[in-house]
Coordinates of C-alpha atoms and ligand atoms in Angstrom, one line a residue:
X598 CA 54.2 -50.8 16.5
X599 CA 55.6 -49.2 13.4
X600 CA 53.6 -50.0 10.2
X601 CA 55.5 -52.0 7.5
X602 CA 55.5 -50.1 4.2
X603 CA 53.0 -51.7 1.8
X604 CA 55.2 -51.3 -1.2
X605 CA 58.1 -53.1 0.5
X606 CA 56.0 -56.1 1.5
X607 CA 54.8 -56.7 -2.1
X608 CA 56.4 -59.5 -4.1
X609 CA 59.1 -60.3 -1.6
X610 CA 60.5 -56.8 -1.7
X611 CA 61.3 -56.9 -5.4
X612 CA 58.9 -54.2 -6.4
X613 CA 60.4 -50.7 -6.6
X614 CA 57.4 -48.4 -7.1
X615 CA 56.0 -45.7 -4.8
X616 CA 58.1 -43.5 -2.6
X617 CA 60.9 -44.7 -0.5
X618 CA 60.1 -42.0 2.0
X619 CA 57.3 -43.0 4.5
X620 CA 54.4 -40.5 4.9
X621 CA 55.6 -40.0 8.5
X622 CA 58.9 -41.2 9.9
X623 CA 58.7 -42.2 13.5
X624 CA 61.9 -42.8 15.5
X625 CA 61.8 -45.7 18.0
X626 CA 62.4 -43.5 21.1
X627 CA 61.0 -45.8 23.8
X628 CA 64.4 -46.0 25.5
X629 CA 65.2 -42.4 25.4
X630 CA 65.4 -40.6 28.7
X631 CA 63.4 -37.6 27.5
X632 CA 60.5 -36.7 25.3
X633 CA 60.8 -33.9 22.7
X634 CA 57.6 -32.2 21.7
X635 CA 57.3 -29.7 18.8
X636 CA 54.3 -27.4 19.1
X637 CA 52.9 -24.2 17.6
X638 CA 51.8 -22.0 20.4
X639 CA 49.1 -19.5 19.5
X640 CA 49.6 -15.8 20.4
X641 CA 46.7 -13.4 21.2
X642 CA 46.5 -12.3 17.5
X643 CA 46.4 -15.9 16.2
X644 CA 50.0 -16.0 15.1
X645 CA 51.6 -19.3 16.1
X646 CA 55.2 -19.6 17.4
X647 CA 57.3 -22.7 16.9
X648 CA 58.3 -24.1 20.2
X649 CA 60.3 -27.2 21.3
X650 CA 59.6 -28.6 24.7
X651 CA 62.0 -31.2 26.1
X652 CA 60.8 -33.1 29.1
X653 CA 62.9 -35.6 31.0
X654 CA 61.1 -39.0 31.2
X655 CA 59.2 -39.4 34.4
X656 CA 59.3 -35.7 35.1
X657 CA 56.8 -34.5 37.8
X658 CA 56.6 -31.0 39.1
X659 CA 59.8 -29.8 37.3
X660 CA 60.3 -26.1 36.5
X661 CA 60.5 -24.9 32.9
X662 CA 63.6 -23.0 31.6
X663 CA 62.4 -20.9 28.7
X664 CA 64.7 -19.3 26.0
X665 CA 63.1 -17.2 23.2
X666 CA 65.5 -16.9 20.3
X667 CA 65.8 -15.4 16.7
X668 CA 68.6 -18.0 16.0
X669 CA 66.6 -21.3 15.4
X670 CA 65.0 -23.1 18.3
X671 CA 66.1 -26.4 16.7
X672 CA 69.7 -25.6 17.3
X673 CA 69.5 -26.1 21.0
X674 CA 68.6 -29.8 20.8
X675 CA 69.6 -30.8 17.3
X676 CA 71.9 -33.7 18.2
X677 CA 70.3 -37.2 18.1
X678 CA 71.0 -39.2 21.2
X679 CA 68.8 -41.2 23.7
X680 CA 70.3 -39.0 26.5
X681 CA 69.1 -35.6 27.3
X682 CA 72.5 -34.6 28.6
X683 CA 74.0 -35.3 25.2
X684 CA 71.5 -33.4 23.1
X685 CA 71.2 -30.1 24.9
X686 CA 73.9 -27.4 24.2
X687 CA 76.8 -27.2 26.6
X688 CA 75.2 -24.4 28.7
X689 CA 72.3 -26.6 29.7
X690 CA 74.0 -29.8 30.8
X691 CA 74.2 -28.8 34.4
X692 CA 70.5 -27.9 34.3
X693 CA 69.7 -31.4 33.0
X694 CA 71.6 -32.8 36.1
X695 CA 69.5 -30.5 38.3
X696 CA 66.2 -31.5 36.8
X697 CA 64.5 -29.0 34.4
X698 CA 62.1 -29.0 31.5
X699 CA 63.6 -27.1 28.6
X700 CA 61.6 -24.8 26.3
X701 CA 63.1 -23.2 23.2
X702 CA 61.0 -20.9 21.0
X703 CA 61.5 -19.2 17.7
X704 CA 60.4 -15.6 18.1
X705 CA 57.8 -14.2 15.7
X706 CA 58.8 -14.3 12.1
X707 CA 62.0 -16.3 12.4
X708 CA 62.7 -20.0 11.5
X709 CA 59.6 -22.1 12.3
X710 CA 57.4 -19.3 13.7
X711 CA 54.7 -17.5 11.9
X712 CA 54.3 -13.7 11.7
X713 CA 56.4 -10.8 10.7
X714 CA 59.9 -10.3 11.9
X715 CA 61.1 -6.9 13.1
X716 CA 64.6 -6.6 14.4
X717 CA 64.6 -6.2 18.2
X718 CA 60.9 -5.1 17.8
X719 CA 60.2 -2.0 19.9
X720 CA 57.5 -2.4 22.6
X721 CA 54.0 -1.5 21.6
X722 CA 53.6 2.2 21.3
X723 CA 54.6 4.9 18.9
X724 CA 57.3 2.7 17.3
X725 CA 55.2 -0.4 17.2
X726 CA 51.5 0.3 16.4
X727 CA 50.5 -3.4 16.5
X728 CA 48.8 -5.2 19.4
X729 CA 51.8 -7.5 20.2
X730 CA 55.4 -7.3 21.1
X731 CA 58.0 -9.6 22.7
X732 CA 56.4 -8.8 26.1
X733 CA 53.0 -10.1 25.1
X734 CA 54.5 -13.0 23.1
X735 CA 56.4 -14.1 26.2
X736 CA 53.3 -13.7 28.3
X737 CA 51.1 -15.8 25.9
X738 CA 53.8 -18.5 25.7
X739 CA 54.2 -18.8 29.4
X740 CA 50.4 -18.9 29.9
X741 CA 50.2 -21.7 27.4
X742 CA 53.1 -23.6 28.9
X743 CA 51.7 -23.6 32.5
X744 CA 48.3 -24.9 31.1
X745 CA 49.7 -27.5 28.8
X746 CA 52.9 -29.0 30.2
X747 CA 51.5 -31.4 32.7
X748 CA 54.9 -32.5 34.0
X749 CA 55.7 -29.0 35.1
X750 CA 55.3 -27.3 38.5
X751 CA 53.9 -24.3 36.6
X752 CA 56.9 -22.1 37.3
X753 CA 59.1 -20.6 34.6
X754 CA 62.6 -19.2 34.6
X755 CA 63.7 -17.2 31.6
X756 CA 67.2 -17.1 30.3
X757 CA 69.2 -16.2 27.2
X758 CA 72.2 -14.3 26.0
X759 CA 72.5 -11.3 23.7
X760 CA 69.4 -11.2 21.4
X761 CA 68.0 -13.9 23.7
X762 CA 68.9 -11.7 26.6
X763 CA 66.9 -8.9 24.9
X764 CA 63.9 -11.2 24.8
X765 CA 64.3 -11.9 28.5
X766 CA 64.4 -8.1 29.2
X767 CA 61.3 -7.6 27.0
X768 CA 59.4 -10.3 28.9
X769 CA 60.3 -8.5 32.2
X770 CA 58.4 -5.4 31.0
X771 CA 55.1 -7.2 31.8
X772 CA 55.9 -10.7 33.1
X773 CA 53.4 -13.5 33.4
X774 CA 53.0 -14.3 37.1
X775 CA 54.5 -17.8 36.4
X776 CA 57.8 -16.2 35.5
X777 CA 59.6 -16.5 38.9
X778 CA 63.2 -15.7 38.0
X779 CA 65.2 -14.4 35.0
X780 CA 68.7 -14.0 33.7
X781 CA 69.3 -11.6 30.8
X782 CA 72.9 -12.6 29.8
X783 CA 74.7 -9.9 27.8
X784 CA 71.4 -8.5 26.8
X785 CA 71.3 -6.1 23.8
X786 CA 69.9 -3.0 25.4
X787 CA 71.0 0.1 23.6
X788 CA 72.3 -0.5 20.1
X789 CA 73.5 3.1 19.7
X790 CA 75.3 3.8 22.9
X791 CA 77.4 0.7 23.3
X792 CA 75.7 -2.6 22.3
X793 CA 75.9 -4.2 18.9
X794 CA 75.3 -1.6 16.3
X795 CA 77.3 1.5 17.3
X796 CA 79.5 2.6 20.2
X797 CA 78.9 6.3 21.0
X798 CA 77.8 6.8 17.4
X799 CA 80.7 4.9 15.6
X800 CA 79.2 2.2 13.4
X801 CA 80.3 -1.4 13.8
X802 CA 80.8 -2.8 10.3
X803 CA 80.9 -6.4 11.6
X804 CA 77.1 -6.0 11.7
X805 CA 76.8 -5.7 7.9
X806 CA 77.1 -9.5 7.6
X807 CA 74.6 -9.8 10.5
X808 CA 72.0 -7.7 8.6
X809 CA 71.8 -10.2 5.7
X810 CA 72.1 -13.3 7.9
X811 CA 69.3 -12.1 10.0
X812 CA 66.9 -10.1 7.8
X813 CA 67.3 -11.4 4.2
X814 CA 65.5 -14.7 5.0
X815 CA 63.2 -16.2 7.6
X816 CA 65.9 -18.7 8.3
X817 CA 69.7 -18.0 8.2
X818 CA 70.7 -15.7 5.4
X819 CA 74.2 -15.5 3.8
X820 CA 76.8 -13.1 5.0
X821 CA 78.1 -10.8 2.3
X822 CA 80.5 -12.0 -0.5
X823 CA 84.2 -11.3 -0.1
X824 CA 86.5 -10.2 -2.9
X825 CA 89.7 -10.8 -0.9
X826 CA 90.6 -13.0 2.1
X827 CA 91.3 -9.9 4.1
X828 CA 88.4 -7.9 5.5
X829 CA 90.7 -4.9 6.2
X830 CA 91.1 -4.6 2.4
X831 CA 87.5 -5.5 1.6
X832 CA 86.1 -2.7 3.7
X833 CA 88.7 -0.3 2.6
X834 CA 87.8 -1.0 -1.0
X835 CA 84.1 -0.5 -0.2
X836 CA 84.8 3.1 0.9
X837 CA 81.9 3.6 3.3
X838 CA 79.6 1.2 5.2
X839 CA 76.7 2.6 3.1
X840 CA 78.5 1.8 -0.1
X841 CA 79.1 -1.8 1.1
X842 CA 75.4 -2.0 1.8
X843 CA 74.4 -0.6 -1.6
X844 CA 76.8 -3.0 -3.4
X845 CA 75.3 -5.9 -1.6
X846 CA 71.6 -5.1 -2.2
X847 CA 70.8 -3.8 1.3
X848 CA 68.2 -1.4 -0.1
X849 CA 65.9 -4.4 0.2
X850 CA 66.4 -4.7 3.9
X851 CA 64.1 -2.5 6.0
X852 CA 66.1 -2.6 9.1
X853 CA 69.2 -1.4 7.3
X854 CA 67.2 1.4 5.7
X855 CA 65.9 2.4 9.2
X856 CA 69.3 2.2 10.9
X857 CA 71.2 4.0 8.1
X858 CA 68.8 6.9 8.1
X859 CA 69.2 7.4 11.9
X860 CA 72.9 7.7 12.4
X861 CA 72.4 10.0 15.5
X862 CA 70.8 9.2 18.8
X863 CA 67.5 10.6 17.8
X864 CA 63.9 9.5 18.7
X865 CA 64.4 6.2 16.9
X866 CA 67.2 5.1 19.3
X867 CA 65.9 6.9 22.4
X868 CA 62.5 5.3 21.9
X869 CA 63.9 1.8 22.1
X870 CA 66.6 2.2 24.7
X871 CA 65.7 -0.7 26.9
X872 CA 67.4 0.4 30.0
X873 CA 65.2 3.5 30.2
X874 CA 62.1 1.5 29.3
X875 CA 62.9 -1.1 31.9
X876 CA 63.3 1.5 34.6
X877 CA 59.9 3.0 33.6
X878 CA 58.4 -0.5 34.1
X879 CA 60.6 -2.3 36.6
X880 CA 59.6 -5.8 37.5
X881 CA 59.7 -7.5 40.8
X882 CA 61.0 -10.8 39.3
X883 CA 64.3 -11.8 40.9
X884 CA 66.7 -11.1 38.0
X885 CA 70.4 -11.6 37.4
X886 CA 71.9 -9.2 34.9
X887 CA 75.1 -10.6 33.6
X888 CA 77.8 -10.0 31.0
X889 CA 81.5 -10.4 30.2
X890 CA 84.2 -8.0 31.3
X891 CA 85.6 -8.2 27.8
X892 CA 82.2 -8.6 26.0
X893 CA 83.0 -7.8 22.4
X894 CA 79.3 -7.4 21.4
X895 CA 77.1 -6.3 24.3
X896 CA 79.3 -4.6 26.8
X897 CA 76.8 -1.9 27.6
X898 CA 73.4 -3.4 28.4
X899 CA 73.6 -5.4 31.6
X900 CA 75.6 -3.0 33.7
X901 CA 73.7 0.1 32.5
X902 CA 70.3 -1.5 33.1
X903 CA 71.4 -2.7 36.6
X904 CA 72.7 0.8 37.4
X905 CA 69.5 2.4 36.2
X906 CA 67.4 0.0 38.4
X907 CA 69.7 0.7 41.3
X908 CA 69.2 4.4 40.9
X909 CA 65.4 3.8 40.9
X910 CA 65.7 1.9 44.2
X911 CA 65.0 -1.5 42.6
X912 CA 68.2 -3.2 43.8
X913 CA 66.6 -5.8 46.1
X914 CA 65.5 -8.2 43.3
X915 CA 68.3 -7.2 40.8
X916 CA 71.7 -8.8 40.9
X917 CA 74.8 -8.0 38.8
X918 CA 77.4 -10.5 37.6
X919 CA 80.4 -9.7 35.4
X920 CA 82.6 -12.6 34.5
X921 CA 86.1 -12.7 32.8
X922 CA 84.4 -13.6 29.6
X923 CA 84.0 -12.7 25.9
X924 CA 80.4 -12.4 24.6
X925 CA 78.2 -15.3 25.8
X926 CA 81.2 -17.2 27.1
X927 CA 79.1 -17.8 30.2
X928 CA 77.4 -20.5 28.1
X929 CA 80.5 -22.3 27.2
X930 CA 83.8 -23.2 28.8
X931 CA 85.8 -20.3 30.3
X932 CA 89.2 -21.6 31.6
X933 CA 90.8 -18.8 29.8
X934 CA 90.2 -15.7 27.6
X935 CA 92.9 -15.7 25.0
X936 CA 96.2 -15.8 26.8
X937 CA 94.6 -15.0 30.2
X938 CA 94.2 -18.1 32.3
X939 CA 91.7 -18.4 35.1
X940 CA 91.4 -20.6 38.0
X941 CA 89.2 -23.5 36.8
X942 CA 86.2 -23.1 34.4
X943 CA 84.8 -19.8 35.5
X944 CA 81.6 -20.3 33.4
X945 CA 80.8 -23.9 34.4
X946 CA 81.6 -23.1 38.0
X947 CA 79.4 -20.0 37.9
X948 CA 76.5 -21.9 36.3
X949 CA 76.7 -24.7 38.8
X950 CA 77.4 -22.7 42.0
X951 CA 75.6 -19.4 41.4
X952 CA 73.2 -19.3 38.5
X953 CA 71.3 -22.6 38.9
X954 CA 71.1 -22.3 42.7
X955 CA 69.6 -18.8 42.1
X956 CA 67.0 -20.2 39.7
X957 CA 66.3 -23.1 42.1
X958 CA 65.6 -20.7 44.9
X959 CA 62.5 -19.4 43.1
X960 CA 61.6 -22.4 41.0
X961 CA 62.2 -25.3 43.4
X962 CA 61.9 -23.5 46.8
X963 CA 65.4 -24.7 47.5
X964 CA 67.7 -22.6 49.6
X965 CA 71.1 -22.0 48.0
X966 CA 74.1 -23.1 50.0
X967 CA 75.2 -19.5 50.1
X968 CA 72.9 -16.5 49.5
X969 CA 73.2 -15.1 46.0
X970 CA 75.5 -12.1 46.1
X971 CA 74.0 -8.7 45.2
X972 CA 77.0 -8.1 42.9
X973 CA 79.6 -10.6 41.7
X974 CA 82.5 -9.5 39.6
X975 CA 85.6 -11.3 38.6
X976 CA 88.9 -9.7 39.4
X977 CA 91.1 -10.7 36.5
X978 CA 94.3 -9.4 37.9
X979 CA 94.0 -11.3 41.2
X980 CA 92.2 -14.2 39.5
X981 CA 89.2 -14.6 41.8
X982 CA 85.6 -13.7 42.0
X983 CA 84.7 -10.8 44.3
X984 CA 81.3 -10.4 46.0
X985 CA 80.0 -6.9 46.7
X986 CA 77.0 -5.7 48.6
X987 CA 76.8 -2.7 46.2
X988 CA 78.7 -1.5 43.2
X989 CA 79.6 2.2 42.6
X990 CA 78.6 2.5 39.0
X991 CA 79.5 5.8 37.3
X992 CA 80.1 7.8 40.4
X993 CA 82.2 10.6 39.1
X994 CA 82.9 12.0 42.5
X995 CA 85.2 9.0 43.2
X996 CA 87.2 9.3 40.1
X997 CA 90.9 10.1 40.2
X998 CA 92.5 11.7 37.2
X999 CA 95.5 10.0 35.7
X1000 CA 96.9 12.8 33.5
X1001 CA 98.6 12.5 30.2
X1002 CA 102.0 14.1 30.5
X1003 CA 104.7 15.4 28.1
X1004 CA 107.3 12.8 26.9
X1005 CA 104.6 10.2 26.9
X1006 CA 104.3 10.1 30.6
X1007 CA 101.2 9.3 32.7
X1008 CA 100.8 10.4 36.3
X1009 CA 98.3 11.2 39.1
X1010 CA 99.5 14.8 39.1
X1011 CA 98.7 17.8 36.8
X1012 CA 100.8 17.9 33.7
X1013 CA 102.8 20.8 32.2
X1014 CA 101.3 22.4 29.1
X1015 CA 101.9 20.7 25.8
X1016 CA 100.5 18.6 23.0
X1017 CA 101.3 15.5 21.0
X1018 CA 100.2 15.3 17.4
X1019 CA 99.7 12.5 15.0
X1020 CA 98.4 12.3 11.4
X1021 CA 95.2 10.2 11.1
X1022 CA 95.0 9.1 7.5
X1023 CA 91.7 7.4 6.5
X1024 CA 93.6 5.7 3.7
X1025 CA 95.6 3.8 6.4
X1026 CA 93.4 3.3 9.3
X1027 CA 94.7 1.5 12.4
X1028 CA 93.5 -2.2 12.4
X1029 CA 91.6 -3.5 15.4
X1030 CA 93.4 -6.8 15.2
X1031 CA 96.5 -7.8 13.2
X1032 CA 95.9 -8.1 9.4
X1033 CA 95.0 -10.1 7.5
X1034 CA 91.7 -10.6 9.3
X1035 CA 88.3 -12.0 8.8
X1036 CA 85.2 -11.0 10.8
X1037 CA 84.1 -14.6 10.6
X1038 CA 87.1 -16.1 12.4
X1039 CA 85.4 -16.4 15.8
X1040 CA 88.4 -17.1 18.1
X1041 CA 90.0 -13.8 16.9
X1042 CA 86.7 -11.9 17.1
X1043 CA 85.9 -13.2 20.5
X1044 CA 89.3 -12.2 22.0
X1045 CA 90.0 -9.0 20.2
X1046 CA 89.5 -6.9 23.3
X1047 CA 92.4 -8.6 25.1
X1048 CA 94.8 -8.6 22.1
X1049 CA 98.3 -7.5 22.9
X1050 CA 98.4 -3.8 21.8
X1051 CA 102.1 -3.9 20.9
X1052 CA 101.0 -4.7 17.4
X1053 CA 100.0 -1.0 17.0
X1054 CA 101.9 0.8 19.7
X1055 CA 104.8 1.6 17.3
X1056 CA 102.5 3.2 14.7
X1057 CA 102.9 6.9 14.3
X1058 CA 99.1 7.4 14.5
X1059 CA 98.8 5.8 17.9
X1060 CA 100.1 7.7 20.9
X1061 CA 101.0 5.9 24.1
X1062 CA 101.4 7.4 27.6
X1063 CA 102.7 5.3 30.4
X1064 CA 103.4 5.5 34.1
X1065 CA 106.8 4.5 35.6
X1066 CA 106.9 1.0 36.9
X1067 CA 104.4 0.8 39.7
X1068 CA 105.8 0.3 43.2
X1069 CA 102.3 0.2 44.8
X1070 CA 99.2 -1.5 43.5
X1071 CA 96.5 0.7 41.9
X1072 CA 93.1 -0.8 42.6
X1073 CA 90.2 0.2 40.4
X1074 CA 86.5 -0.5 41.0
X1075 CA 83.9 1.0 38.7
X1076 CA 83.6 2.7 35.4
X1077 CA 86.5 4.9 34.3
X1078 CA 86.0 7.9 31.9
X1079 CA 88.2 9.2 29.1
X1080 CA 88.5 12.9 29.3
X1081 CA 90.5 14.0 26.3
X1082 CA 91.2 17.6 25.2
X1083 CA 92.2 17.7 21.6
X1084 CA 92.2 19.7 18.4
X1085 CA 92.1 18.5 14.8
X1086 CA 92.7 20.1 11.4
X1087 CA 89.6 18.2 10.3
X1088 CA 85.9 19.0 11.1
X1089 CA 85.0 15.6 12.5
X1090 CA 87.0 12.7 13.9
X1091 CA 86.9 9.7 16.2
X1092 CA 88.7 9.2 19.5
X1093 CA 89.7 5.8 20.8
X1094 CA 91.0 5.6 24.3
X1095 CA 92.5 2.4 25.8
X1096 CA 93.5 1.8 29.4
X1097 CA 96.2 -0.9 29.3
X1098 CA 98.0 -3.0 31.8
X1099 CA 101.6 -3.3 30.7
X1100 CA 103.1 -6.5 32.1
X1101 CA 106.7 -6.6 33.4
X1102 CA 109.3 -7.4 30.7
X1103 CA 109.5 -11.0 31.8
X1104 CA 106.8 -13.2 33.4
X1105 CA 108.4 -16.4 34.6
X1106 CA 105.2 -18.3 34.9
X1107 CA 104.0 -17.5 31.4
X1108 CA 106.9 -16.2 29.3
X1109 CA 104.6 -15.2 26.4
X1110 CA 103.1 -12.5 28.7
X1111 CA 106.4 -10.7 29.1
X1112 CA 105.7 -7.0 28.2
X1113 CA 102.2 -7.8 27.2
X1114 CA 100.0 -4.7 26.7
X1115 CA 96.6 -5.9 27.9
X1116 CA 93.7 -3.6 27.2
X1117 CA 91.5 -3.6 30.4
X1118 CA 89.0 -0.9 29.3
X1119 CA 88.6 0.8 25.9
X1120 CA 86.1 2.5 23.7
X1121 CA 85.5 4.7 20.7
X1122 CA 83.7 8.1 20.6
X1123 CA 82.5 9.8 17.4
X1124 CA 83.6 13.5 17.8
X1125 CA 80.5 15.0 16.2
X1126 CA 78.5 13.9 19.3
X1127 CA 80.8 15.6 21.9
X1128 CA 78.0 18.2 22.6
X1129 CA 74.9 16.2 22.0
X1130 CA 74.2 12.6 21.0
X1131 CA 71.0 13.6 19.3
X1132 CA 72.3 16.6 17.4
X1133 CA 75.8 16.2 15.9
X1134 CA 77.9 19.2 15.1
X1135 CA 81.0 19.9 13.1
X1136 CA 84.2 20.2 15.1
X1137 CA 85.7 23.7 14.7
X1138 CA 89.0 23.0 13.0
X1139 CA 92.1 23.9 15.1
X1140 CA 90.1 24.5 18.3
X1141 CA 90.6 22.5 21.5
X1142 CA 87.5 20.5 22.3
X1143 CA 86.7 18.2 25.2
X1144 CA 85.8 14.5 24.5
X1145 CA 84.5 12.9 27.6
X1146 CA 83.0 9.5 27.7
X1147 CA 82.5 6.6 30.0
X1148 CA 84.6 3.4 29.4
X1149 CA 83.8 -0.2 30.3
X1150 CA 83.6 -1.2 33.9
X1151 CA 86.7 -2.5 35.7
X1152 CA 87.4 -4.6 38.9
X1153 CA 91.1 -4.6 38.5
X1154 CA 94.5 -4.2 40.2
X1155 CA 97.5 -2.8 38.4
X1156 CA 100.2 -4.6 40.3
X1157 CA 103.6 -3.5 41.4
X1158 CA 106.1 -4.2 38.6
X1159 CA 103.5 -3.4 36.0
X1160 CA 102.8 0.0 34.3
X1161 CA 99.5 1.7 33.4
X1162 CA 99.4 2.8 29.8
X1163 CA 96.9 5.0 27.9
X1164 CA 96.7 4.8 24.1
X1165 CA 94.9 7.3 22.0
X1166 CA 94.2 6.8 18.3
X1167 CA 91.5 7.8 15.7
X1168 CA 90.6 4.6 13.9
X1169 CA 89.8 1.0 14.8
X1170 CA 89.2 -0.6 11.4
X1171 CA 87.4 -2.3 9.9
X1172 CA 85.4 -3.0 13.0
X1173 CA 84.4 0.6 13.1
X1174 CA 83.6 2.5 9.9
X1175 CA 86.0 5.3 9.1
X1176 CA 85.2 8.8 10.1
X1177 CA 85.9 10.9 6.9
X1178 CA 87.3 13.6 9.2
X1179 CA 85.5 16.3 7.2
X1180 CA 82.0 16.9 8.5
X1181 CA 79.2 15.3 6.3
X1182 CA 75.5 15.0 7.3
X1183 CA 75.5 11.1 7.3
X1184 CA 78.8 9.2 7.5
X1185 CA 77.2 6.1 6.1
X1186 CA 77.1 7.8 2.8
X1187 CA 80.3 9.8 2.8
X1188 CA 81.9 10.1 -0.6
X1189 CA 85.6 9.3 -1.4
X1190 CA 86.5 13.0 -1.5
X1191 CA 85.2 13.4 2.0
X1192 CA 87.9 11.2 3.5
X1193 CA 90.7 13.6 4.5
X1194 CA 93.9 13.3 6.5
X1195 CA 93.8 15.2 9.7
X1196 CA 96.5 16.2 12.2
X1197 CA 95.1 15.5 15.7
X1198 CA 96.8 17.1 18.7
X1199 CA 96.2 15.7 22.2
X1200 CA 96.6 18.4 24.8
X1201 CA 98.0 18.2 28.3
X1202 CA 98.4 20.5 31.2
X1203 CA 97.0 24.0 31.0
X1204 CA 96.3 23.7 27.2
X1205 CA 93.8 20.9 28.1
X1206 CA 94.1 18.5 31.0
X1207 CA 93.7 15.3 29.1
X1208 CA 93.3 12.3 31.5
X1209 CA 91.6 9.1 32.2
X1210 CA 89.5 9.3 35.3
X1211 CA 90.0 6.1 37.3
X1212 CA 87.7 4.9 40.0
X1213 CA 90.6 4.2 42.3
X1214 CA 89.9 2.7 45.7
X1215 CA 92.4 2.4 48.6
X1216 CA 91.4 -1.2 49.3
X1217 CA 89.0 -3.7 47.9
X1218 CA 85.4 -3.1 48.9
X1219 CA 84.6 -6.8 48.3
X1220 CA 82.9 -8.7 51.0
X1221 CA 85.7 -10.7 52.7
Ligands
LIG1710 N1 75.2 -9.7 19.7 C1 74.2 -10.3 18.9 C2 73.1 -9.4 18.6 C3 72.1 -9.1 19.5 C4 71.1 -8.3 19.2 C5 71.1 -7.7 17.9 C6 72.1 -7.9 17.1 C7 73.1 -8.8 17.4 C8 73.9 -11.7 19.5 O1 74.8 -12.4 19.8 O2 72.7 -12.1 19.5

């Protein structure tokens, strides 16, 4: 029974002394269908981690679903309701129906947990001389859970997206035997090559807000102040990313200091590239690596780790899933991605029909209705999931060059010699989405990779090449490459290459899609790294150089009536910091006078056979 406050009972409730706040407030939860426990779990070095355990009432022998997060464990169950289904976040509702115990933990140093926080803390070793990392923290947590959650069947599945996918991947480097299954969802794996921080060395300024939000406080810090409503203008005014950081006090932030002194792919980045570390310590835990096909934050990690495990012969327990999703959309509703409409809710269907049955196989000894496919990738053009027994990965031998031609043509045959030039002016960089823009507008950020490119295709600093209207389908399965031969009057420069599906001029079913230029695969490459990611070098002005880089994976069909387009440009602002186009040792700290206009010439034919290399297949290799 709940004690009646002594002050209240005095003098018929007229007395108003003492505190109106009871020493301990207790909610009457007898009729709730779950019990929520908040515990501090001790790690091997004595540091305690704040953990929330939510157990359905009457649970007996249920598995535990563990998510380790730097984003506040309270967030996952913060609503107040007597029903477990109503308090968990959307991604977990189907798991409630299936019967799970939920465990959410703040990682070391964040929110309610003790200890020091280090951004994506490297595994113990030369870069982490302590006696703990997120592998040991996960191990100690699981060990405690199996000994202390009496309603469990002592089996644990680990899940989480992005940073939380990184924590899953870290746990897999030395998993506790009770971890029976795992799903790193859009895991952050290599922050330099193609996950959050950089893409092939080009810095993603959207992270500047993240640095203060994540590392200025134990809880959530502020994003940086804004002087104008338009981030295109704000970042132009700041000059360089480094100047933005200095103006906003980032010298106090250790992670920023480390990152900004390692702009190249040196030992700092190589030493924490988690795909390489995973392959050196592969686990036997059944694992589903998954990500979105248009994942605007962590497009690199899942596919590269899976391919590396495949190369190591570890395919049997590692599955690959790529959905038609933006970053982490797997955990929400996914009936559409921007204007692209799918059949049903591709995320909820996937969770219900693939992900949970996969976990149940190992956590509940329940056979799935259908065996979990080795590889499952959505085909956005045909609007269905495809199952594959294997996936080609970056097999260059199967790539078909689609050559850039004169007169803005594009064809599967060698081009005649020639070049197309444009002036790239750092004072007027090409926006990545229409201005005015704000990084914080999530719907625009989440869908920027599918934005209709017509908003820039008439700019003089964006060159478009396109095929005639296709009369036959062109089917592509795998990772394309950009292979651009170019010269510049500058001594550094960036290259952005987009593979675009140009819709027919009219689309009866969805008129707004008439003529739409849909980017299917695009990326940016910082020219100074064309010879070596670790050791940048100035571009010799006026000399043709080759810029060859892998683009994001496709499972796609360019249909008859459509065209394939390739666009090339030098800026994608303010998402990517501007390349000054004159070589400086560290672009973070380029000075105003370093930013120079450059004339960039894209070569075709014998002067440089620029192309995109497409993994064309004659027919689908999906399991029918
Ligand atoms: N993409 C986010 C992130 C992960 C890791 C480091 C920095 C950012 C995320 O959504 O968690």
